[in-house]
Coordinates of C-alpha atoms in Angstrom, one line a residue:
Chain V
X1 CA -12.7 -26.5 -2.0
X2 CA -11.4 -23.0 -2.3
X3 CA -14.8 -21.5 -2.9
X4 CA -16.0 -22.9 0.5
X5 CA -13.0 -21.4 2.2
X6 CA -13.9 -17.9 0.9
X7 CA -17.6 -17.3 1.4
X8 CA -17.2 -13.5 0.6
X9 CA -16.5 -14.5 -3.0
X10 CA -20.1 -15.5 -3.4
X11 CA -21.2 -11.9 -2.9
X12 CA -22.9 -9.9 -5.6
X13 CA -21.8 -6.3 -6.2
X14 CA -24.2 -4.1 -8.1
X15 CA -25.9 -7.3 -9.5
X16 CA -22.6 -8.7 -10.7
X17 CA -20.5 -11.6 -9.3
X18 CA -17.7 -10.1 -7.1
X19 CA -14.4 -10.3 -9.0
X20 CA -11.9 -9.5 -6.3
X21 CA -8.6 -8.2 -7.8
X22 CA -7.3 -6.1 -4.9
X23 CA -5.3 -8.7 -3.2
X24 CA -2.1 -6.7 -3.0
X25 CA -4.0 -4.3 -0.7
X26 CA -5.5 -7.2 1.3
X27 CA -6.4 -10.8 0.6
X28 CA -9.8 -12.3 1.6
X29 CA -9.8 -14.5 4.7
X30 CA -10.3 -18.3 4.5
X31 CA -12.8 -19.9 6.9
X32 CA -10.0 -21.7 8.7
X33 CA -8.5 -18.3 9.8
X34 CA -11.9 -16.9 10.9
X35 CA -12.6 -20.1 12.8
X36 CA -9.2 -20.1 14.6
X37 CA -9.8 -16.6 15.8
X38 CA -13.4 -17.3 16.7
X39 CA -12.4 -20.4 18.6
X40 CA -9.8 -18.5 20.6
X41 CA -12.4 -15.9 21.7
X42 CA -15.2 -18.5 22.4
X43 CA -13.2 -21.2 24.2
X44 CA -9.7 -20.0 25.2
X45 CA -9.8 -16.2 25.7
X46 CA -7.3 -15.2 28.3
X47 CA -4.2 -13.0 28.5
X48 CA -1.0 -14.9 27.7
X49 CA 2.2 -15.6 29.6
X50 CA 2.5 -15.7 33.3
X51 CA -1.0 -17.1 33.6
X52 CA -1.4 -20.1 35.8
X53 CA -5.0 -20.9 35.0
X54 CA -6.0 -23.3 32.3
X55 CA -7.3 -20.7 29.8
X56 CA -4.1 -18.7 30.0
X57 CA -2.0 -21.7 29.4
X58 CA -4.1 -22.7 26.4
X59 CA -4.0 -19.2 24.9
X60 CA -0.2 -19.0 25.4
X61 CA 0.2 -22.3 23.6
X62 CA -1.9 -21.1 20.7
X63 CA 0.0 -17.8 20.5
X64 CA 3.5 -19.4 20.8
X65 CA 2.4 -22.2 18.4
X66 CA 1.7 -19.5 15.8
X67 CA 5.3 -18.2 16.3
X68 CA 6.7 -21.7 15.7
X69 CA 4.6 -22.0 12.5
X70 CA 5.9 -18.6 11.2
X71 CA 9.5 -19.6 12.1
X72 CA 9.2 -22.7 9.9
X73 CA 7.3 -20.8 7.2
X74 CA 10.2 -18.4 6.9
X75 CA 12.9 -21.0 7.4
X76 CA 14.3 -19.1 10.4
X77 CA 16.8 -20.8 12.6
X78 CA 14.9 -20.2 15.8
X79 CA 11.6 -18.9 17.0
X80 CA 13.5 -16.2 19.1
X81 CA 14.0 -14.6 15.7
X82 CA 10.3 -14.1 15.1
X83 CA 8.8 -10.9 16.5
X84 CA 5.1 -10.1 16.1
X85 CA 4.3 -6.5 15.3
X86 CA 1.2 -4.5 14.3
X87 CA 2.1 -4.9 10.6
X88 CA 4.8 -4.7 8.1
X89 CA 5.0 -0.9 8.5
X90 CA 5.5 -1.3 12.2
X91 CA 8.1 -4.0 11.7
X92 CA 10.2 -1.7 9.5
X93 CA 9.7 1.2 11.9
X94 CA 10.9 -1.1 14.7
X95 CA 14.2 -1.7 12.8
X96 CA 14.6 2.0 11.8
X97 CA 14.0 3.4 15.3
X98 CA 16.0 0.8 17.2
X99 CA 18.8 -0.6 15.1
X100 CA 18.8 2.5 12.8
X101 CA 18.8 5.0 15.6
X102 CA 21.7 3.2 17.3
X103 CA 23.8 2.5 14.2
X104 CA 23.3 5.2 11.6
X105 CA 25.1 8.5 12.1
X106 CA 25.9 11.7 10.2
X107 CA 27.4 10.9 6.7
X108 CA 26.3 7.3 6.7
X109 CA 24.4 6.0 3.7
X110 CA 21.1 4.1 3.5
X111 CA 20.5 2.4 0.2
X112 CA 16.9 1.8 -1.0
X113 CA 15.3 1.2 -4.4
X114 CA 13.2 3.5 -6.6
X115 CA 10.3 1.1 -6.3
X116 CA 9.9 1.1 -2.5
X117 CA 6.5 1.3 -0.9
X118 CA 6.2 4.4 1.3
X119 CA 6.4 2.0 4.3
X120 CA 10.0 1.2 3.4
X121 CA 10.9 4.7 2.3
X122 CA 9.4 7.3 4.7
X123 CA 10.8 5.8 7.9
X124 CA 14.3 5.8 6.5
X125 CA 13.8 9.3 5.1
X126 CA 12.9 10.5 8.6
X127 CA 15.8 8.7 10.2
X128 CA 18.2 10.1 7.5
X129 CA 16.8 13.7 8.1
X130 CA 17.2 13.4 11.9
X131 CA 20.7 11.9 11.7
X132 CA 22.2 13.7 8.8
X133 CA 22.5 10.5 6.8
X134 CA 22.3 10.2 3.1
X135 CA 19.5 8.3 1.2
X136 CA 20.5 6.6 -2.1
X137 CA 18.3 4.7 -4.5
X138 CA 19.0 1.8 -6.8
X139 CA 17.6 3.0 -10.1
X140 CA 15.2 1.0 -12.4
X141 CA 15.7 -0.1 -15.9
X142 CA 13.1 0.8 -18.6
X143 CA 11.3 -2.5 -18.1
X144 CA 10.9 -1.8 -14.4
X145 CA 13.6 -4.1 -12.9
X146 CA 16.4 -3.0 -10.6
X147 CA 19.4 -1.8 -12.6
X148 CA 21.8 -4.4 -11.0
X149 CA 24.8 -3.0 -12.9
X150 CA 24.5 0.1 -10.8
X151 CA 24.3 -1.6 -7.4
X152 CA 28.0 -2.1 -6.9
X153 CA 28.7 1.5 -7.6
X154 CA 26.1 2.6 -5.1
X155 CA 27.5 0.5 -2.2
X156 CA 30.3 2.1 -0.3
X157 CA 31.9 1.6 3.1
X158 CA 29.5 4.3 4.3
X159 CA 26.5 2.1 3.4
X160 CA 25.0 0.9 6.7
X161 CA 21.9 -0.8 5.4
X162 CA 20.3 -1.8 2.2
X163 CA 16.5 -2.1 2.4
X164 CA 14.7 -3.6 -0.6
X165 CA 11.2 -4.8 -1.4
X166 CA 11.0 -8.5 -2.4
X167 CA 8.0 -8.1 -4.8
X168 CA 7.0 -4.6 -5.9
X169 CA 3.4 -3.8 -5.1
X170 CA 3.2 -1.6 -8.2
X171 CA 5.4 -3.1 -10.9
X172 CA 5.1 -6.7 -9.7
X173 CA 8.9 -7.1 -10.1
X174 CA 10.4 -9.9 -8.2
X175 CA 13.8 -8.6 -7.1
X176 CA 17.0 -10.6 -7.0
X177 CA 17.3 -10.2 -3.2
X178 CA 19.9 -12.9 -2.7
X179 CA 22.3 -11.1 -5.0
X180 CA 21.6 -7.7 -3.3
X181 CA 22.1 -9.2 0.2
X182 CA 25.5 -10.7 -0.9
X183 CA 26.7 -7.4 -2.4
X184 CA 25.6 -5.5 0.7
X185 CA 27.3 -7.8 3.1
X186 CA 30.6 -7.4 1.2
X187 CA 30.7 -3.8 2.2
X188 CA 29.6 -4.6 5.7
X189 CA 26.0 -3.3 5.3
X190 CA 23.0 -5.0 6.8
X191 CA 19.9 -5.9 4.8
X192 CA 16.2 -5.7 5.2
X193 CA 13.8 -7.3 2.8
X194 CA 10.2 -6.0 2.7
X195 CA 8.2 -9.2 2.0
X196 CA 4.7 -7.7 2.4
X197 CA 3.8 -8.7 -1.2
X198 CA 5.8 -12.0 -1.1
X199 CA 4.3 -13.8 1.9
X200 CA 1.2 -15.1 0.0
X201 CA 2.9 -15.7 -3.3
X202 CA 6.5 -16.8 -3.1
X203 CA 8.3 -19.6 -1.1
X204 CA 10.6 -17.8 1.4
X205 CA 13.7 -19.0 3.1
X206 CA 15.4 -16.3 5.1
X207 CA 18.5 -18.4 5.7
X208 CA 19.0 -19.0 2.0
X209 CA 18.3 -15.3 1.2
X210 CA 20.8 -14.4 4.0
X211 CA 19.1 -11.2 4.9
X212 CA 19.4 -9.7 8.4
X213 CA 15.7 -8.6 8.6
X214 CA 12.6 -9.8 6.7
X215 CA 9.1 -8.4 7.3
X216 CA 5.7 -9.8 6.6
X217 CA 2.2 -8.3 6.6
X218 CA -0.4 -10.7 8.0
X219 CA -3.5 -9.4 6.2
X220 CA -1.8 -9.6 2.8
X221 CA -1.3 -13.4 3.3
X222 CA -4.9 -14.5 4.3
X223 CA -4.5 -13.5 7.9
X224 CA -6.2 -10.7 9.9
X225 CA -5.3 -7.0 9.9
X226 CA -3.3 -5.7 12.8
X227 CA -0.5 -8.2 12.8
X228 CA 2.8 -8.4 11.0
X229 CA 6.1 -10.2 11.5
X230 CA 9.7 -9.0 11.9
X231 CA 12.3 -11.7 11.4
X232 CA 15.8 -10.7 12.6
X233 CA 19.0 -12.6 13.0
X234 CA 19.4 -13.4 16.7
X235 CA 22.7 -11.8 17.3
X236 CA 21.5 -8.5 15.8
X237 CA 18.1 -8.5 17.6
X238 CA 20.0 -9.2 20.9
X239 CA 22.1 -6.1 20.5
X240 CA 19.1 -3.8 19.6
X241 CA 17.5 -1.6 22.2
X242 CA 13.8 -2.2 22.8
X243 CA 11.2 -0.5 20.5
X244 CA 8.3 0.1 22.9
X245 CA 8.7 -0.3 26.6
X246 CA 6.2 -1.3 29.3
X247 CA 4.6 -4.6 30.4
X248 CA 5.9 -8.0 29.4
X249 CA 9.0 -6.8 27.6
X250 CA 10.9 -6.5 31.0
X251 CA 12.9 -8.9 33.1
X252 CA 13.1 -6.8 36.3
X253 CA 11.8 -3.4 37.2
X254 CA 12.6 -1.1 40.2
X255 CA 11.5 2.5 40.6
X256 CA 14.6 3.8 38.8
X257 CA 15.6 1.1 36.3
X258 CA 14.5 -1.8 34.3
X259 CA 16.1 -4.7 32.5
X260 CA 14.8 -6.3 29.4
X261 CA 13.1 -9.7 28.7
X262 CA 14.9 -12.2 26.4
X263 CA 14.1 -12.5 22.7
X264 CA 11.6 -12.3 21.1
X265 CA 9.5 -10.8 24.0
X266 CA 11.9 -7.9 24.4
X267 CA 10.2 -6.4 21.3
X268 CA 6.6 -7.3 22.3
X269 CA 5.5 -4.7 24.9
X270 CA 2.0 -4.7 26.2
X271 CA -0.7 -7.3 25.8
X272 CA 0.0 -9.1 22.5
X273 CA -2.3 -9.2 19.5
X274 CA -3.4 -12.6 20.6
X275 CA -6.3 -13.4 18.3
X276 CA -4.6 -11.8 15.3
X277 CA -1.4 -13.8 15.8
X278 CA -3.5 -17.0 16.2
X279 CA -5.3 -16.0 13.0
X280 CA -2.0 -15.5 11.2
X281 CA -0.8 -18.9 12.5
X282 CA -3.9 -20.5 10.8
X283 CA -3.2 -18.5 7.6
X284 CA 0.3 -19.9 7.5
X285 CA -1.0 -23.4 8.0
X286 CA -3.5 -22.7 5.2
X287 CA -0.7 -21.6 2.9
X288 CA 1.5 -24.6 3.8
X289 CA -1.4 -27.0 3.1
X290 CA -2.2 -25.4 -0.2
X291 CA 1.5 -25.2 -1.0
X292 CA 3.3 -22.0 -2.0
X293 CA 4.7 -23.6 -5.2
X294 CA 1.3 -24.7 -6.4
X295 CA 0.0 -21.2 -5.5
X296 CA 2.8 -19.5 -7.4
X297 CA 2.2 -21.7 -10.5
X298 CA -1.5 -20.9 -10.5
X299 CA -1.0 -17.2 -10.0
X300 CA 1.7 -17.0 -12.7
X301 CA -0.7 -18.6 -15.2
X302 CA -3.4 -16.1 -14.2
X303 CA -1.0 -13.1 -14.3
X304 CA 0.3 -14.1 -17.7
X305 CA -3.2 -14.6 -19.1
X306 CA -4.1 -11.1 -17.7
X307 CA -1.1 -9.5 -19.3
X308 CA -2.1 -11.0 -22.6
X309 CA -5.7 -10.0 -22.3
X310 CA -4.9 -6.4 -21.3
X311 CA -2.3 -6.0 -24.0
X312 CA -5.1 -6.7 -26.5
X313 CA -7.0 -3.7 -25.3
X314 CA -6.2 -0.5 -27.4
X315 CA -4.6 2.3 -25.4
X316 CA -3.7 0.3 -22.3
X317 CA -0.2 1.0 -20.9
X318 CA 1.1 -1.7 -18.6
X319 CA 3.9 -1.0 -16.1
X320 CA 6.6 -3.4 -15.0
X321 CA 8.4 -6.4 -16.5
X322 CA 7.0 -9.4 -18.4
X323 CA 8.1 -11.9 -15.7
X324 CA 6.5 -10.8 -12.5
X325 CA 4.5 -11.5 -9.4
X326 CA 0.7 -11.4 -9.4
X327 CA 0.4 -7.6 -9.8
X328 CA -0.5 -5.6 -12.9
X329 CA -0.7 -1.8 -12.8
X330 CA -1.9 -0.1 -15.9
X331 CA -3.3 3.1 -17.3
X332 CA -5.6 3.9 -20.2
X333 CA -5.0 6.8 -22.6
X334 CA -8.7 7.6 -22.6
X335 CA -10.1 6.9 -19.1
X336 CA -8.3 8.4 -16.1
X337 CA -7.4 5.7 -13.5
X338 CA -9.9 6.8 -10.9
X339 CA -12.8 6.8 -13.3
X340 CA -11.7 3.4 -14.7
X341 CA -11.8 1.9 -11.2
X342 CA -15.2 3.4 -10.5
X343 CA -16.5 1.9 -13.8
X344 CA -14.9 -1.5 -13.1
X345 CA -16.7 -1.5 -9.7
X346 CA -20.0 -1.0 -11.4
X347 CA -19.3 -4.4 -13.1
X348 CA -18.4 -6.0 -9.7
X349 CA -14.6 -5.9 -10.4
X350 CA -12.7 -4.6 -7.4
X351 CA -9.3 -3.0 -8.2
X352 CA -7.2 -0.3 -6.6
X353 CA -6.4 3.0 -8.1
X354 CA -4.0 5.8 -7.1
X355 CA -0.3 5.9 -6.5
X356 CA -0.3 2.6 -4.5
X357 CA 2.0 4.2 -1.9
X358 CA 4.7 4.6 -4.6
X359 CA 4.3 8.3 -5.2
X360 CA 8.0 9.0 -6.2
X361 CA 7.9 6.2 -8.8
X362 CA 4.6 7.4 -10.3
X363 CA 6.0 10.9 -10.6
X364 CA 9.2 9.6 -12.2
X365 CA 7.0 7.7 -14.8
X366 CA 5.1 10.9 -15.4
X367 CA 1.7 9.6 -14.1
X368 CA -0.5 10.7 -11.2
X369 CA -2.2 7.3 -10.7
X370 CA -2.7 3.9 -12.1
X371 CA -5.2 1.1 -11.9
X372 CA -3.9 -2.1 -10.2
X373 CA -5.2 -5.6 -10.6
X374 CA -3.6 -8.1 -8.2
X375 CA -4.3 -11.8 -8.0
X376 CA -4.5 -14.4 -5.3
X377 CA -4.9 -18.2 -5.3
X378 CA -8.7 -18.0 -5.7
X379 CA -8.7 -16.0 -8.9
X380 CA -9.5 -17.6 -12.2
X381 CA -9.3 -16.9 -15.9
X382 CA -13.0 -16.0 -15.8
X383 CA -12.0 -13.2 -13.3
X384 CA -9.5 -11.9 -15.8
X385 CA -12.1 -12.0 -18.6
X386 CA -14.4 -10.0 -16.4
X387 CA -11.6 -7.5 -15.9
X388 CA -10.8 -7.2 -19.6
X389 CA -14.4 -6.9 -20.6
X390 CA -15.1 -4.2 -18.0
X391 CA -12.0 -2.2 -19.1
X392 CA -13.3 -2.3 -22.7
X393 CA -16.7 -1.2 -21.6
X394 CA -15.3 1.7 -19.6
X395 CA -13.2 2.9 -22.6
X396 CA -16.3 2.6 -24.9
X397 CA -18.2 4.8 -22.4
X398 CA -15.6 7.5 -22.5
X399 CA -15.5 7.3 -26.3
X400 CA -19.3 7.7 -26.5
Chain Z
X1 CA -27.8 3.5 -8.8
X2 CA -27.5 6.5 -11.1
X3 CA -24.6 6.4 -13.6
X4 CA -21.9 8.9 -12.5
X5 CA -20.6 9.4 -16.0
X6 CA -23.5 11.3 -17.5
X7 CA -23.1 13.0 -20.8
X8 CA -22.8 16.5 -19.4
X9 CA -19.9 15.3 -17.1
X10 CA -18.1 13.6 -19.9
X11 CA -18.6 16.6 -22.2
X12 CA -17.2 19.0 -19.6
X13 CA -14.2 16.7 -19.0
X14 CA -13.4 16.5 -22.7
X15 CA -13.7 20.3 -23.2
X16 CA -13.0 21.9 -19.8
X17 CA -13.3 25.7 -19.5
X18 CA -10.9 28.2 -18.0
X19 CA -7.9 25.7 -17.9
X20 CA -4.3 27.0 -17.9
X21 CA -1.9 29.0 -15.9
X22 CA -2.5 32.7 -15.1
X23 CA 0.3 35.2 -15.1
X24 CA 0.3 37.5 -12.0
X25 CA -2.7 36.0 -10.2
X26 CA -3.7 37.8 -7.0
X27 CA -4.3 34.5 -5.3
X28 CA -3.0 31.0 -6.0
X29 CA -3.3 27.6 -4.3
X30 CA -2.3 24.1 -5.0
X31 CA -3.9 21.0 -3.5
X32 CA -3.4 17.2 -3.7
X33 CA -5.9 14.4 -3.4
X34 CA -3.5 12.2 -1.3
X35 CA -5.5 9.1 -1.9
X36 CA -5.0 9.1 -5.7
X37 CA -2.3 11.7 -6.4
X38 CA -4.5 14.0 -8.4
X39 CA -3.5 17.6 -8.2
X40 CA -4.8 21.0 -9.0
X41 CA -3.4 24.5 -8.9
X42 CA -6.0 27.3 -8.9
X43 CA -5.2 30.9 -10.0
X44 CA -7.5 33.8 -9.1
X45 CA -7.6 37.4 -10.1
X46 CA -9.6 39.3 -7.6
X47 CA -10.9 42.9 -7.6
X48 CA -8.8 44.9 -5.2
X49 CA -5.7 42.7 -5.6
X50 CA -4.7 40.7 -2.6
X51 CA -6.9 42.6 -0.2
X52 CA -9.8 40.6 1.1
X53 CA -13.4 40.6 0.2
X54 CA -13.1 41.4 -3.5
X55 CA -15.0 39.8 -6.3
X56 CA -13.4 37.1 -8.5
X57 CA -12.7 38.6 -11.8
X58 CA -11.1 35.7 -13.4
X59 CA -10.1 32.1 -12.6
X60 CA -7.8 29.6 -14.2
X61 CA -6.7 26.2 -13.1
X62 CA -4.1 23.6 -14.0
X63 CA -5.4 20.1 -13.0
X64 CA -4.2 16.6 -13.5
X65 CA -6.9 14.3 -12.4
X66 CA -9.9 12.2 -13.1
X67 CA -12.9 13.1 -15.2
X68 CA -14.9 14.0 -12.1
X69 CA -12.3 16.4 -10.7
X70 CA -11.8 18.1 -14.1
X71 CA -15.6 18.4 -14.8
X72 CA -16.1 19.8 -11.3
X73 CA -13.3 22.3 -11.7
X74 CA -14.7 23.4 -15.0
X75 CA -18.3 23.9 -13.8
X76 CA -17.1 25.6 -10.7
X77 CA -14.8 28.0 -12.5
X78 CA -17.9 29.3 -14.5
X79 CA -20.0 29.5 -11.3
X80 CA -17.6 31.6 -9.2
X81 CA -16.7 34.3 -11.7
X82 CA -18.0 37.6 -10.4
X83 CA -18.8 36.0 -7.0
X84 CA -17.6 37.3 -3.7
X85 CA -15.6 35.3 -1.2
X86 CA -18.6 35.3 1.2
X87 CA -20.7 33.6 -1.4
X88 CA -18.0 31.1 -2.4
X89 CA -17.4 30.1 1.2
X90 CA -21.1 29.0 1.4
X91 CA -20.8 26.5 -1.5
X92 CA -20.7 22.9 -0.5
X93 CA -21.1 19.3 -1.8
X94 CA -24.8 20.0 -2.7
X95 CA -23.9 22.9 -4.9
X96 CA -21.2 20.9 -6.6
X97 CA -23.6 18.0 -7.2
X98 CA -26.0 20.5 -8.6
X99 CA -23.3 21.8 -11.0
X100 CA -22.5 18.3 -12.1
X101 CA -26.1 17.3 -12.3
X102 CA -25.8 14.1 -10.3
X103 CA -25.4 12.7 -6.8
X104 CA -21.8 11.7 -6.0
X105 CA -21.1 8.6 -4.0
X106 CA -18.9 8.9 -0.9
X107 CA -15.9 7.2 -2.5
X108 CA -15.7 9.9 -5.2
X109 CA -16.7 13.0 -3.1
X110 CA -13.0 14.0 -2.5
X111 CA -12.6 14.1 -6.3
X112 CA -15.4 16.5 -7.0
X113 CA -14.7 18.7 -3.9
X114 CA -11.0 19.1 -4.6
X115 CA -11.5 22.2 -6.9
X116 CA -13.9 23.9 -4.4
X117 CA -11.7 23.2 -1.4
X118 CA -8.7 24.6 -3.3
X119 CA -10.5 27.8 -4.2
X120 CA -11.7 28.2 -0.6
X121 CA -8.2 27.7 0.7
X122 CA -6.9 30.8 -1.0
X123 CA -9.9 32.9 -2.1
X124 CA -9.6 36.5 -1.1

């Protein structure tokens, strides 16, 4: 069934079966997602909202239907709390440059972790620089988990926000976000959880987590590129100024002033990413139908098998904890990461190499780059075997 | 497709020439391959000190990178000794491929060009 949903997996790369292990960068797209977007363009294409004609009403229903699906997917209390953005990065920037700009002042503290992706680091860094605020980081233990013993000491009455990745895109660590949210709320800080790597792999319930903001990346959860999600608690979103201004996000405009639309449209200026949102809605339906728990069980088996197979290869160093999400970054003591990725590609194995947008953490670990294999629901033990065999061949090549 | 990792490239990577840090260089430049984090610092000693147009008397580089970057830096360091800036500025991907003895696919061109680009950035 899955193979029919992902025709790209039948491709041959340099004469080999494609083994796609770059899912943390982007997942492949199931046919149901491609068909949903195609059907919108073929049968219902129209701009949404305010349209009286049939196509516009249909397109609006499809777009807002996707919002309802995402709301249920995240366990949000209301669809007003679901804002569509251009991606997870834009969702974080939205919070930084609206809520952050309004609420963070000189001397305030922003608490991040040492494992943040640049997308949840650089925007806060820029805000802190402009405002004279202080950036602090929750350190990591040797095994690559957050040093929770240090969290309480880092939270002060000056801490205005704690922004934490749910699953690390480099270490695979699944962070105890509920505990962090509780601790942050005790000092009056808000919390943002970066769920870019969680959406396709982990059941999410924002009300249970208790976070104030949660962000998703559409294309990392079987949806199209160009769309992401910002979840925010209603009362917080209501008090935030708009991010971008222009069409659709207004209530009333005269030549000197404007007032803003209600949630969530206050944050969706301009023509929406209609096809992309509809595609994301189909992806969410696909995830629900397959079942996040079943997906997680399968991926955990594959990840554990891969950890075992890679540990058997001499000279391979694996980063991150034993219990983790479906991400394994590693280096070889013989083959530089970039060369290893090139040699894997020659065997049809697609992995990512570089710093994976976690440059400060790579430097802290004393490495320039690493190779990352990341798994999705369609990966199999045969894929892992292909990876391990290709790694062994690459090492042999550099030994020769 | 031709194999990138030909014996001459792997040999050069294992035993690169002119590596290290130079004391009192006349010119120095550091560059980063932002896609992978590889980095290189190039030190040049040029005839006539920091004035422009002099020949390269000596070169050293300190690189942390992939086999292609290191091999490219090593071959290039031998090639440009005794050369003038005007000659170095004319070098491009084709010359680097000639030094490496193989064609380089687009995905890896930034790796092999990093040393040359760094030299060009600060050559006298």
